[in-house]
Short mmCIF file of C-alpha atoms in Angstrom, two decimals:
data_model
loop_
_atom_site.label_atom_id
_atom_site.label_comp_id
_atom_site.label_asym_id
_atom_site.label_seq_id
_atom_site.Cartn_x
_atom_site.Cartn_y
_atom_site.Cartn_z
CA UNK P 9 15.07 -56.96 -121.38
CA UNK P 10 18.96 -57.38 -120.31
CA UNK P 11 20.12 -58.85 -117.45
CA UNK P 12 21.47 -55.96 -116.20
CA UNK P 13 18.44 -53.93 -116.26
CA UNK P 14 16.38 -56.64 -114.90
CA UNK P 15 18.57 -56.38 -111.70
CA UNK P 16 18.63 -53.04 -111.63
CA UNK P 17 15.13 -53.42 -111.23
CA UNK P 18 15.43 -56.10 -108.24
CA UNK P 19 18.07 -53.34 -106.55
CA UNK P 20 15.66 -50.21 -106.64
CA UNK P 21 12.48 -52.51 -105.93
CA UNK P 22 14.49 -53.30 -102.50
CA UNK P 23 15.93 -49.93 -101.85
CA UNK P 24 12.33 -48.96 -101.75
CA UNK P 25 11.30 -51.64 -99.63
CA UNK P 26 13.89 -50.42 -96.90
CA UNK P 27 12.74 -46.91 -97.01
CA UNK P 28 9.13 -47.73 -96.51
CA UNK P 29 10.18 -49.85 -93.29
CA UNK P 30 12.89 -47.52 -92.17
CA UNK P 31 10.22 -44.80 -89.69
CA UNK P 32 8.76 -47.86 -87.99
CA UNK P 33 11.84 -49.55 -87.26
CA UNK P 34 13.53 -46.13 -86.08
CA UNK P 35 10.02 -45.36 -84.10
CA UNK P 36 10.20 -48.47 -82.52
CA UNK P 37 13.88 -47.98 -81.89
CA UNK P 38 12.75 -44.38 -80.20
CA UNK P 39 10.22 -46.08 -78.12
CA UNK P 40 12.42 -48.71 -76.75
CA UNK P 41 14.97 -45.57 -75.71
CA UNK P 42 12.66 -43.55 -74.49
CA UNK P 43 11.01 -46.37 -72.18
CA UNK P 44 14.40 -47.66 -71.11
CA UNK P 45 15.33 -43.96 -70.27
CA UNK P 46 12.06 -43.51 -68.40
CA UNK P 47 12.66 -46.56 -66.29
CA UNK P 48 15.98 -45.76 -65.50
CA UNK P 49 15.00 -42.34 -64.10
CA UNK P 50 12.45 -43.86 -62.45
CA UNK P 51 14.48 -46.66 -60.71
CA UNK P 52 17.60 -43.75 -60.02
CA UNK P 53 16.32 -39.90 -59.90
CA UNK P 54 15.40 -39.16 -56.56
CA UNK P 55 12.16 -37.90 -55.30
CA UNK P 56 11.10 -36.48 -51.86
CA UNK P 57 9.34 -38.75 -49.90
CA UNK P 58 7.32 -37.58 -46.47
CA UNK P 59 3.58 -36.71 -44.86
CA UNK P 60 1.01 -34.44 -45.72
CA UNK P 61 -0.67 -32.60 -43.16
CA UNK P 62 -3.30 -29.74 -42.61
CA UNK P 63 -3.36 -27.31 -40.26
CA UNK P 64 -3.80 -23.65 -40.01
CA UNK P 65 -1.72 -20.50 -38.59
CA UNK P 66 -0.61 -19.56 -34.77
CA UNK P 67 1.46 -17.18 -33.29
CA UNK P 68 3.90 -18.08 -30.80
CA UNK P 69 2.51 -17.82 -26.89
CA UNK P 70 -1.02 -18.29 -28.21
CA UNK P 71 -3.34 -15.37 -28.09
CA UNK P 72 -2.64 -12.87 -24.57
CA UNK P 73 -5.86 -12.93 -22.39
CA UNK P 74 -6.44 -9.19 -21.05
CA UNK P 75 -7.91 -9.54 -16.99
CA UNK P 76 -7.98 -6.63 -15.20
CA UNK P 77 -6.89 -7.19 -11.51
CA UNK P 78 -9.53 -5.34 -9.97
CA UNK P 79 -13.07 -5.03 -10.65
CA UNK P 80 -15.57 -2.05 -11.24
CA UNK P 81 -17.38 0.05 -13.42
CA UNK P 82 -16.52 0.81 -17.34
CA UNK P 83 -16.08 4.44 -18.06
CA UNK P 84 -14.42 4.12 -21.71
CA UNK P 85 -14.05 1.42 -24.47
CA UNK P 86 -11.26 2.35 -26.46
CA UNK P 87 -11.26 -0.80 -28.48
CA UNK P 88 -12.81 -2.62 -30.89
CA UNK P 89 -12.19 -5.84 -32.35
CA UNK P 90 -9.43 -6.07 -35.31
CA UNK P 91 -8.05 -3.15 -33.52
CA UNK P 92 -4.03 -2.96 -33.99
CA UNK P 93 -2.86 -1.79 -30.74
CA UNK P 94 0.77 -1.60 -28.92
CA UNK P 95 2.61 -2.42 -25.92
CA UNK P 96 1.04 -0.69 -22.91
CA UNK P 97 -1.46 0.79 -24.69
CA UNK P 98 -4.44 1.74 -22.82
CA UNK P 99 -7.90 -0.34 -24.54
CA UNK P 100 -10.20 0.51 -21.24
CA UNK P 101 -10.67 2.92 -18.26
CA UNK P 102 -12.91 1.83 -15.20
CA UNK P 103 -14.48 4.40 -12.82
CA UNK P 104 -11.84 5.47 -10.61
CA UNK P 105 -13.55 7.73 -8.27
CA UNK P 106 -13.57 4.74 -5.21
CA UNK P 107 -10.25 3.84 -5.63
CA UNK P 108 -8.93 7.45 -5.73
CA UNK P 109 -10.85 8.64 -2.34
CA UNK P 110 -9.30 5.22 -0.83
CA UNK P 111 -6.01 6.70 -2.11
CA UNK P 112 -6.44 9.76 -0.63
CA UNK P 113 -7.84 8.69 2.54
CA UNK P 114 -4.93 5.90 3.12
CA UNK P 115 -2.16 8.77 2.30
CA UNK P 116 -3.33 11.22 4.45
CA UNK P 117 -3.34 8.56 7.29
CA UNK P 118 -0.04 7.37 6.54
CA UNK P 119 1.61 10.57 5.79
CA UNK P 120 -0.08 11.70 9.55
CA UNK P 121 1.37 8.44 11.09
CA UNK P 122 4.97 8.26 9.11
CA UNK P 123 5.46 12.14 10.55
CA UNK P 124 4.42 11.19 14.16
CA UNK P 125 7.06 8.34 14.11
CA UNK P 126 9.65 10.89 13.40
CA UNK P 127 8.61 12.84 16.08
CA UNK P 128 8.57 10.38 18.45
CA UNK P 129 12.26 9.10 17.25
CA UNK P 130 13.26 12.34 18.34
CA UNK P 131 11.61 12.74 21.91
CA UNK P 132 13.12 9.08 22.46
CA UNK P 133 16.44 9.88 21.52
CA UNK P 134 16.32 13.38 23.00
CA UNK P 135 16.51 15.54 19.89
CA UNK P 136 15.00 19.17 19.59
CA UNK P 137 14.60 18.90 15.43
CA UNK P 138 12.61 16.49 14.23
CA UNK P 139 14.35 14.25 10.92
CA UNK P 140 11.53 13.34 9.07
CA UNK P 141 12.08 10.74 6.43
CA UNK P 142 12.86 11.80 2.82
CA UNK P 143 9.65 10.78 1.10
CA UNK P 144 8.21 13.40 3.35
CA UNK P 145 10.48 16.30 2.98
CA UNK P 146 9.81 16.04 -0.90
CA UNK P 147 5.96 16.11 -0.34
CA UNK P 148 6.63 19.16 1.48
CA UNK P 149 5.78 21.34 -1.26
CA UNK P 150 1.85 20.05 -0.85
CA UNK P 151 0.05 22.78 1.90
CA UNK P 152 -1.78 19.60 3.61
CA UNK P 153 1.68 17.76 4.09
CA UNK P 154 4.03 20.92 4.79
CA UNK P 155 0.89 21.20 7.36
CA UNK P 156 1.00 17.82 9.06
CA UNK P 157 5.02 18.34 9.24
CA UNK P 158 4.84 21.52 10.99
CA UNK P 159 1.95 20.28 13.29
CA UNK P 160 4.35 17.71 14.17
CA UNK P 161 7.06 19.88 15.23
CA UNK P 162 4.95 21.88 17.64
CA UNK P 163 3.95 19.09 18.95
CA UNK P 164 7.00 18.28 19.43
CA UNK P 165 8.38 21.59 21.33
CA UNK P 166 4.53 21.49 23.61
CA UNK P 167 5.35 18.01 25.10
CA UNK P 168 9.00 18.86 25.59
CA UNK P 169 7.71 22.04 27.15
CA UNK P 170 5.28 20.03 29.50
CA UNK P 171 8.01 17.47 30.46
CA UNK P 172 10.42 20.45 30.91
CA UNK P 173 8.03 22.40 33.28
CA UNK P 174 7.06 19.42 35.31
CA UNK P 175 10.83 18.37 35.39
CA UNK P 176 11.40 21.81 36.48
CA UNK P 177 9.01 21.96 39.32
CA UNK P 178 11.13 19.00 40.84
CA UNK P 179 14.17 20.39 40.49
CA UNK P 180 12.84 23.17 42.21
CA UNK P 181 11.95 21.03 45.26
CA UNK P 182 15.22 19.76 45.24
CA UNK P 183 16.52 23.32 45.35
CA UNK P 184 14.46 24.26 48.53
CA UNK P 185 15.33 21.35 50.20
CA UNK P 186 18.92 21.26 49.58
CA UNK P 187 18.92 25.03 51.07
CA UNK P 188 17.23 23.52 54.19
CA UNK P 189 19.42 21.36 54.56
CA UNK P 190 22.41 24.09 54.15
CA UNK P 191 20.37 26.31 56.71
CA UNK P 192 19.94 23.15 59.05
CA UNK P 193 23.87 21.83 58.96
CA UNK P 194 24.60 25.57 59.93
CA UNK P 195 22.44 25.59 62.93
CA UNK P 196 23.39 22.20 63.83
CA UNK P 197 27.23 23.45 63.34
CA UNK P 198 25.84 26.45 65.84
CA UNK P 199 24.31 24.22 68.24
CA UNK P 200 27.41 21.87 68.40
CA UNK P 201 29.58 25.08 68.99
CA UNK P 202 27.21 26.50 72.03
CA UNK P 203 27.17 22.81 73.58
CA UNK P 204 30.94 22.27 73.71
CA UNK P 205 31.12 25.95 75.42
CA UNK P 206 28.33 24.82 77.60
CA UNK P 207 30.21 21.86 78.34
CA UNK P 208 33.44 23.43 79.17
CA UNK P 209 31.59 26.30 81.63
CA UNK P 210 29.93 22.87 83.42
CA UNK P 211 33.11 21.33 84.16
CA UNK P 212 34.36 24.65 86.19
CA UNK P 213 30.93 25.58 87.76
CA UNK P 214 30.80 21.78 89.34
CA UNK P 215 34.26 22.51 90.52
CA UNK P 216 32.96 25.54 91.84
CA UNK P 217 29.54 24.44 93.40
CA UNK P 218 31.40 21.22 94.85
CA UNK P 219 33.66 24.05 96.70
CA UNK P 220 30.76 26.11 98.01
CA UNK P 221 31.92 29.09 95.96
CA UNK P 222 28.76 29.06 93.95
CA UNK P 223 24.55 28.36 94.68
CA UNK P 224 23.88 25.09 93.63
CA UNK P 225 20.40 26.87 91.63
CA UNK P 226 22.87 28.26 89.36
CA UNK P 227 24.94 24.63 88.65
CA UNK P 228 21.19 23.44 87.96
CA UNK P 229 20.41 26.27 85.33
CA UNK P 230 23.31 25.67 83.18
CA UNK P 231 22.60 21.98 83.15
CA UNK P 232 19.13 22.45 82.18
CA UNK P 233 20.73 24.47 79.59
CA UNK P 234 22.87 22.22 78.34
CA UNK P 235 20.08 19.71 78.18
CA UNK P 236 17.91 22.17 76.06
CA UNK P 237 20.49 22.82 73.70
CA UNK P 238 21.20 18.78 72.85
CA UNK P 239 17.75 18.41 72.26
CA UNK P 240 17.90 21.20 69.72
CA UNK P 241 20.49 19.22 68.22
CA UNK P 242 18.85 16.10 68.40
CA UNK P 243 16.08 17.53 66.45
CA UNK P 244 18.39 19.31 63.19
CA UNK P 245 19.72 16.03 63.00
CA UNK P 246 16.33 14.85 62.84
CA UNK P 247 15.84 17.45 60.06
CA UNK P 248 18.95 17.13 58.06
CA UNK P 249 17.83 13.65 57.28
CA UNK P 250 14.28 14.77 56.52
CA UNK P 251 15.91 16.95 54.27
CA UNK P 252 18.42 14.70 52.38
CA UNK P 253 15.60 12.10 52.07
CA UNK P 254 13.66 14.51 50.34
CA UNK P 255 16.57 15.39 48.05
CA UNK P 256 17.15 11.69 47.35
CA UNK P 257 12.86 11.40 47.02
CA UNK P 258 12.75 14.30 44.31
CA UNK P 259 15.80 13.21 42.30
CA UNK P 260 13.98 9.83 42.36
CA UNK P 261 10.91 11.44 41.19
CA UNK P 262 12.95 13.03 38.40
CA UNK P 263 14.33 9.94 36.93
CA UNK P 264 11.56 8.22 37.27
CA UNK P 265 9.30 10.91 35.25
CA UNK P 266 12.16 10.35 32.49
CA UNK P 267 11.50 6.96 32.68
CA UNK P 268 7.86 7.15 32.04
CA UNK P 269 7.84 9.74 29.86
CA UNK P 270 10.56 7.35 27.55
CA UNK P 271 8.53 4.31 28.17
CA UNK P 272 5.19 6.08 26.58
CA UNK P 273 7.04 7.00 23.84
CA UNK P 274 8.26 4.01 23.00
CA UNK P 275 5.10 2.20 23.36
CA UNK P 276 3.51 4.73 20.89
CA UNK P 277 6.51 4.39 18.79
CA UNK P 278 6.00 0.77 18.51
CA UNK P 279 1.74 1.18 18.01
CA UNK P 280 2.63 3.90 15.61
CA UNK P 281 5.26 1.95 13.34
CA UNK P 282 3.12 -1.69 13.48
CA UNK P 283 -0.15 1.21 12.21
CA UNK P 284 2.32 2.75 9.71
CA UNK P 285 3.45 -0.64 8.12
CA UNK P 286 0.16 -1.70 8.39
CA UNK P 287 -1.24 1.36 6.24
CA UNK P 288 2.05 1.41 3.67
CA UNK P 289 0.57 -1.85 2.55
CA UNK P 290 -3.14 -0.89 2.26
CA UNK P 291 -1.77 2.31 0.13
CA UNK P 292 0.37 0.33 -1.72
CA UNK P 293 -2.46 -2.08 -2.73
CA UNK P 294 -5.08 0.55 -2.92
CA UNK P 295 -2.43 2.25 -5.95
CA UNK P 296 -2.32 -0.79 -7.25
CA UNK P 297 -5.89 -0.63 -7.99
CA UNK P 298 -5.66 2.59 -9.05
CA UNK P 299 -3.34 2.65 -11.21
CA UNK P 300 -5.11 -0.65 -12.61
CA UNK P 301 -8.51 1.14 -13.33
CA UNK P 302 -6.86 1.56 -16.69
CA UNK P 303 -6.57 -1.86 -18.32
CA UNK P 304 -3.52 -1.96 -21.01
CA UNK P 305 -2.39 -4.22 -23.62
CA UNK P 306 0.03 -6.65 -22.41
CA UNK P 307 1.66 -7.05 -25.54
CA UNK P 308 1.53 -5.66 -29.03
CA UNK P 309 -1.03 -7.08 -31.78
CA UNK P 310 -4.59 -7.27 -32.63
CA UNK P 311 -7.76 -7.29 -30.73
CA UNK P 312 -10.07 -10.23 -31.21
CA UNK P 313 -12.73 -12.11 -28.75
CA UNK P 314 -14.04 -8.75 -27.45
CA UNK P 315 -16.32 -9.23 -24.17
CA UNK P 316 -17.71 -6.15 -23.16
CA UNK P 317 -19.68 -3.31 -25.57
CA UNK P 318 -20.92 -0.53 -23.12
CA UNK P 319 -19.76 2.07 -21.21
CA UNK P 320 -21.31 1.71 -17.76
CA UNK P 321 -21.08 -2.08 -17.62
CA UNK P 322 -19.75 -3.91 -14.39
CA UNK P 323 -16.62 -6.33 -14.74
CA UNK P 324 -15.31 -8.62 -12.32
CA UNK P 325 -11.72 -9.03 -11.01
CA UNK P 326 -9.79 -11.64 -13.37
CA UNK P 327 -12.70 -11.16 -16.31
CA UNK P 328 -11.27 -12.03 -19.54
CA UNK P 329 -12.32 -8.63 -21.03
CA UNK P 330 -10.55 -9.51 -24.65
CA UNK P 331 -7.23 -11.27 -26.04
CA UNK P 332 -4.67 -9.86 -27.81
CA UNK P 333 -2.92 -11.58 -30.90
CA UNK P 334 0.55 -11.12 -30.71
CA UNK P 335 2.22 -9.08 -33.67
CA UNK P 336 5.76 -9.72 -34.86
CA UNK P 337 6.22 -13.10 -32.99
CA UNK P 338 7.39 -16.54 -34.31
CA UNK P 339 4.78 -17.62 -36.90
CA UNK P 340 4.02 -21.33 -36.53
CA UNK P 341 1.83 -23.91 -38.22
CA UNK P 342 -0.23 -26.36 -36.28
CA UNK P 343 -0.78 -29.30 -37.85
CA UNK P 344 -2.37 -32.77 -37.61
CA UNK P 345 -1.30 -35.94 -38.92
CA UNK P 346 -2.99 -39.56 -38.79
CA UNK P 347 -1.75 -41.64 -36.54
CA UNK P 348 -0.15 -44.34 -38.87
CA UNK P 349 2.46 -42.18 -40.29
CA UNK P 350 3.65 -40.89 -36.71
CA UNK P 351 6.68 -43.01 -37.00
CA UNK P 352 8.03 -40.94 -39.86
CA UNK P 353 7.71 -38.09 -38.01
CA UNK P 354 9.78 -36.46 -35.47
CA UNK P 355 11.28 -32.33 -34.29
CA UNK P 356 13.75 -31.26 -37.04
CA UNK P 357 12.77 -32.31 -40.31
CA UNK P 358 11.94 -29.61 -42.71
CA UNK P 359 8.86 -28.87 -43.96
CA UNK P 360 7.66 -27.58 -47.44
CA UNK P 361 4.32 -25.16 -46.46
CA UNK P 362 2.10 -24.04 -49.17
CA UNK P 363 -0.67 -21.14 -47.30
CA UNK P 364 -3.74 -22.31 -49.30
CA UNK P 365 -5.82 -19.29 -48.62
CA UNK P 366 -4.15 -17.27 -51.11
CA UNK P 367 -3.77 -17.21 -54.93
CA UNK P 368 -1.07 -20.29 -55.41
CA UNK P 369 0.35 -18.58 -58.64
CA UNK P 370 1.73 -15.95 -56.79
CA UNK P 371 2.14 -17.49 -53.34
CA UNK P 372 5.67 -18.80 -53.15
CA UNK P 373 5.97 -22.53 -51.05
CA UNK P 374 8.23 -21.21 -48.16
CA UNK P 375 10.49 -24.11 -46.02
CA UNK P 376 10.06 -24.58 -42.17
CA UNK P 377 10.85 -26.96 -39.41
CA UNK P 378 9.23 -29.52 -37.57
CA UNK P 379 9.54 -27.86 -33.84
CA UNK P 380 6.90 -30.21 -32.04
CA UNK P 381 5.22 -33.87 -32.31
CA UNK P 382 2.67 -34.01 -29.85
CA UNK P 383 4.13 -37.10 -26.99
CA UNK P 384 0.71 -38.96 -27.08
CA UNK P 385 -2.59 -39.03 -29.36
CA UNK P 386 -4.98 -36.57 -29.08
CA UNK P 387 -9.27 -37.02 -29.76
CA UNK P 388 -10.70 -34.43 -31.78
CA UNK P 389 -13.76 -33.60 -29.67
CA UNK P 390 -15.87 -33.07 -32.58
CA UNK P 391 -15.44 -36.13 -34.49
CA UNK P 392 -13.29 -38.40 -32.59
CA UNK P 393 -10.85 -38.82 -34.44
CA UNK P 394 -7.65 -39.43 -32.85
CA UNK P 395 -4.49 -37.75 -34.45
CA UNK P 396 -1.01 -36.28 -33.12
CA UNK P 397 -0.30 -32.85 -33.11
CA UNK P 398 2.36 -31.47 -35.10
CA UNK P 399 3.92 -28.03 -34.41
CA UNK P 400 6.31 -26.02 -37.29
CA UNK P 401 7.72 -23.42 -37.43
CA UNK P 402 8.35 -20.90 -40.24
CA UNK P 403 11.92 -20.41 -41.42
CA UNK P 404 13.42 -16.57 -41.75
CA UNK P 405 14.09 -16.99 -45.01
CA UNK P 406 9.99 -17.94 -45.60
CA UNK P 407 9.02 -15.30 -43.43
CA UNK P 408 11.07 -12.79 -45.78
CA UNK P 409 9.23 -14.82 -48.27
CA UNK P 410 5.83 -13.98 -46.95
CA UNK P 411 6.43 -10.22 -46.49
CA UNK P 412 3.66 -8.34 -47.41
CA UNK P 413 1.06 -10.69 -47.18
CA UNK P 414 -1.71 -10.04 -44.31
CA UNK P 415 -0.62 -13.85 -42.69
CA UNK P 416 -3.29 -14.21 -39.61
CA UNK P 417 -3.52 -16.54 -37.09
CA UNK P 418 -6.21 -19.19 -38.30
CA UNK P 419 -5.68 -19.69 -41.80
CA UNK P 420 -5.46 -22.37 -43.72
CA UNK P 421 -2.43 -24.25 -44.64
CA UNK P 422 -0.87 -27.29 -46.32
CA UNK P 423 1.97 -28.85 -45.45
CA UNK P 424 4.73 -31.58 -46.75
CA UNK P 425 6.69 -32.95 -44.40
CA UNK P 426 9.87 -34.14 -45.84
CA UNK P 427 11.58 -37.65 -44.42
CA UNK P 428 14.05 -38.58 -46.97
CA UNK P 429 13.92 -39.68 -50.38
CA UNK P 430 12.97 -42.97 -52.61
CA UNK P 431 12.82 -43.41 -56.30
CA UNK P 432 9.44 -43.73 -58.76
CA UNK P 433 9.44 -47.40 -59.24
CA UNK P 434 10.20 -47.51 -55.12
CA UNK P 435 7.07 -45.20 -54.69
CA UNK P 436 5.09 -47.42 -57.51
CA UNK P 437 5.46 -50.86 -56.51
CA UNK P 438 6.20 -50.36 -52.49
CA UNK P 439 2.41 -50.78 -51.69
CA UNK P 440 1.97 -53.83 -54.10
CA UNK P 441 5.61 -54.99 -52.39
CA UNK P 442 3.61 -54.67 -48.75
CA UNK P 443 0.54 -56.29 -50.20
CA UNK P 444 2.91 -59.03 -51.26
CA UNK P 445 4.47 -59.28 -47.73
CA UNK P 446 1.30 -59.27 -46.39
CA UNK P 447 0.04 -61.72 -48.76
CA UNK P 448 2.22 -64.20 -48.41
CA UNK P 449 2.60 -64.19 -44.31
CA UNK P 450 -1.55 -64.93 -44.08
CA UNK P 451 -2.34 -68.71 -43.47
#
């Protein structure tokens, strides 16, 4: 054998060598990148870091307690629980045969006493037509109130015509006594006349008599007259002031009839409005109850934590007769977390929530916001646990997420509370890092 073919020999021998080592050295090769790639992710991609916590579903304001503010007797359950019902809606009627005779009985008093204070308005103030207040004139329509209102008025002309006639009798009085007096002044005015005449025949007849022309008897005579006729005076004076006292007495009497008659009616005015005020608040409470023997809804949603079953049953003022779960209100998430990972927690970071209860494949995680971190610990009463209470709230954009699934309050949920970010290796060798720490601080 040549040379040259013995070292072709040596050339392909070694070719072949290198071929058969070539896939380990390039698998080893891949390895090495593929490791060094995977650590370098690991020590620079960034991966969420935060707190898991449980908790289940609530509306916003809780569940609404429905308390009737009166008590009595059930007439008709219109609910049952899971019952969707709306705003106002009517879920029970009481009995409302007490509370609408106490109605009736408290209007008809206060419709009688509101009409006699217009009446008396208008005998204190003088006024022939009665002004009765609006609220009446547009229950005038109803025969028992048009009745009370007209009652009222002829009430109204009988006292006047009463006052009038006794009023009337005095100023009759006054009449005959000022005509009396009239007739009296005359006479005295006739009197006075015959006693100056009287006086001037005197004067010549003692002129006479003192001359002898006439008999003394006669001189006597006319001054017995005289006499006679100034007693007659004496006495109409006497009269005339009888009579103008009486005037005086009978225009006293007068005014102070008015006075009376204005001073009972203002008394019974005042009686009358204390009564009416008085019975405008018993109506007004007695409607109340009324119109509260049929219990409604205070807000829209669903019935749950039904108390009563039966027609017939009693219920007591403030009974909490059911609640209502509110529909279309803020859905929220309360949560609890452990007590050592508090510090990471706090209103405002988001939230990745995942609602366990139904099938995850088709259940999309939806993003919310920590709203609430309890201020203090709580103690579950159950097992004693203590833990803080975390409150979240479910973004629009999850809620438009969650459309068309039956969400209720109670259900089950998971959630991830986000607080920043840290890489694998941080995530991998932080607890062995704390050990250390730990470690190495013990004596």
């Amino acid at each position: 054998m040549s040379v040259h073919a013995l070292s072709t020999q040596k050339t392909e021998a070694s070719l072949l060598s290198l071929d058969e080592h070539r896939p380990g050295r390039v698998g080893r090769w891949l390895v090495l990148a593929g490791f060094g790639g995977f650590l370098l992710w690991a020590a620079l991609a960034p991966l969420d870091k935060g707190v898991p916590v449980s908790g289940s579903v609530m509306v916003a304001g809780s569940r609404q307690a429905v308390q009737p503010p009166t008590g009595g007797v059930i007439e008709q359950l219109l609910v049952r629980d899971g019952d969707t019902v709306s705003a106002g809606q009517v879920v029970l009627r009481m009995d409302p045969t007490q509370a609408q005779a106490q109605v009736g009985s408290l209007r008809v008093q206060y419709v009688n006493a509101r009409a006699a204070e217009a009446r008396l308005l208008a005998e204190r103030d003088g006024r022939a037509s009665i002004d009765f207040p609006q609220g009446l004139r547009d229950q005038a329509a109803s025969a028992w109130v048009a009745t009370v209102l007209e009652s009222q008025r002829q009430l109204r002309s009988s006292r006047a015509q009463a006052l009038e006639m006794e009023l009337g009798g005095l100023r009759e009085s006054i009449a005959g006594a000022e005509a009396s007096l009239q007739g009296l002044q005359g006479s005295l005015a006739s009197k006075q006349a015959q006693r100056d005449a009287l006086d001037e025949q005197l004067r010549g007849l003692r002129e006479l008599a003192r001359d002898g022309y006439i008999a003394r008897n006669r001189l006597l005579d006319s001054e017995r007259l005289l006499a006679q006729v100034n007693g007659s005076i004496a006495e109409d004076f006497g009269s005339i002031g009888r009579a103008r006292r009486q005037v005086l007495e009978f225009k006293l009497r007068i005014g102070q009839r008015q006075q009376e008659y204005q001073n009972e009616v203002r008394q019974q005015l005042t009686e009358l409005q204390a009564s009416a005020e008085d019975l405008d608040n018993r109506l007004r409470s007695a409607e109340f109850e009324l119109a509260h023997t049929q219990v409604r809804a205070p807000v829209a949603g669903t019935v749950v934590g039904l108390s009563v079953f039966t027609d017939g049953g009693v219920i007591a003022r403030g009974q909490q007769l059911m609640e209502i779960v509110p529909r279309d209100a803020p859905l929220l998430v309360e949560a609890r977390a452990s007590v050592d990972m508090i510090d990471r927690l706090r209103p405002g970071l988001p939230v990745e929530l995942m609602f366990v209860a139904f099938n995850q494949s088709t259940t999309p995680r939806v993003d919310g916001e920590v709203t609430l971190v309890s201020a203090d610990r709580l103690i579950d009463e159950k097992t004693q646990q203590p833990y803080y209470q975390v409150r979240i709230k479910v973004s629009d954009q999850g809620l438009g997420q969650l459309a068309g699934l039956d969400i209720r309050p109670g259900m089950p949920v998971e959630a991830f509370v986000r607080t920043g970010e840290r890489s694998l290796l941080n995530y991998l060798f932080k607890p062995l890092a704390d050990r250390v720490h730990v470690a190495l601080t013990e004596e």
